[in-house]
């Protein structure tokens, strides 16, 4: 039997993704009511983090616990991964003992290899290319706040990075109108853009993207692993801060979204992120509920 992984949104059919989002809303309400629901009793999720994390770490840890299971925190430095054990071997060994593996690392192809050799589901907790768990939570957030996302104008203003790539995948699957604005040279990778051709528009003008948008999204200008480029990036992204004047071009009731962590005064102004249009803390909380729905689907 083939194992169901979640490395990008494309690993699941749109009907399954939509069911997961509905289920996330249900699980959220169950949790709020204090109901005990433990379909993953005695199940284990190995979590491999070779990059920092607050939301992903806490949401998977708490999510597994609430579903009756447990997690193992594995850092490459404390395991033989850091000493060069082949990922093919690591994958077969870990997956022989646990029920699922969540990994956050730089190389997406390494995660694909991990999945290829794994006998249990592998979940992408962020790579340099994609962040599909974030999009599950974001689609849940939009559903809760706005109902259907179908046909909405979503503006991505900033770096053409991993989260932007997952937004492109989401635009194709969930059928919304994505307008990306990046500085020249910071557009999404061509290979990933090609996969989503016809499902987004791109320019180097944040105002064009923001104009009459229903949702304005941004992310850090220097992702994990790009710290050395920070100064150059700060200069390149001048004019791309989502501030009140840029938000003012969007629809009056437009939402502001950001996966967090956010850098105030850089990609977003204090006023916008703390303003009443900001959905950032709901997005963060929904990581828990959306991933519980995902864990239930993949592991139960
Ligand atoms: N949004 C997100 O993935 O946050 P963390 O890096 O804190 O996990
Ligand atoms: N683009 C960011 C997202 C962090 C959740 C990064 O990769 O660092």
Coordinates of N, CA and C in Angstrom, one line a residue, residues 65 134 154 165 185 199 208 220 236 263 272:
X65 N -0.7 15.6 21.5 CA -1.1 15.3 22.9 C -2.6 15.3 23.1
X134 N 1.1 25.7 6.8 CA 0.7 27.1 7.0 C -0.5 27.4 6.2
X154 N -6.3 37.9 -3.6 CA -5.3 37.8 -2.5 C -4.0 38.5 -3.0
X165 N 5.2 30.3 -2.4 CA 5.0 29.2 -3.3 C 3.8 28.4 -2.9
X185 N 14.0 40.4 -9.1 CA 15.1 39.4 -8.6 C 14.6 38.6 -7.5
X199 N -2.4 30.8 -12.8 CA -3.2 30.9 -11.5 C -2.7 32.0 -10.6
X208 N -0.1 47.8 -7.2 CA -0.9 47.0 -8.2 C -1.5 45.8 -7.5
X220 N 8.4 37.5 6.2 CA 9.8 38.1 6.4 C 10.5 38.3 5.0
X236 N 16.7 46.0 -1.0 CA 16.0 45.6 -2.1 C 14.5 45.7 -1.9
X263 N 8.5 40.9 11.4 CA 9.5 41.9 11.8 C 8.8 43.3 11.5
X272 N -0.4 48.1 11.1 CA -1.2 47.1 10.4 C -1.2 45.8 11.1

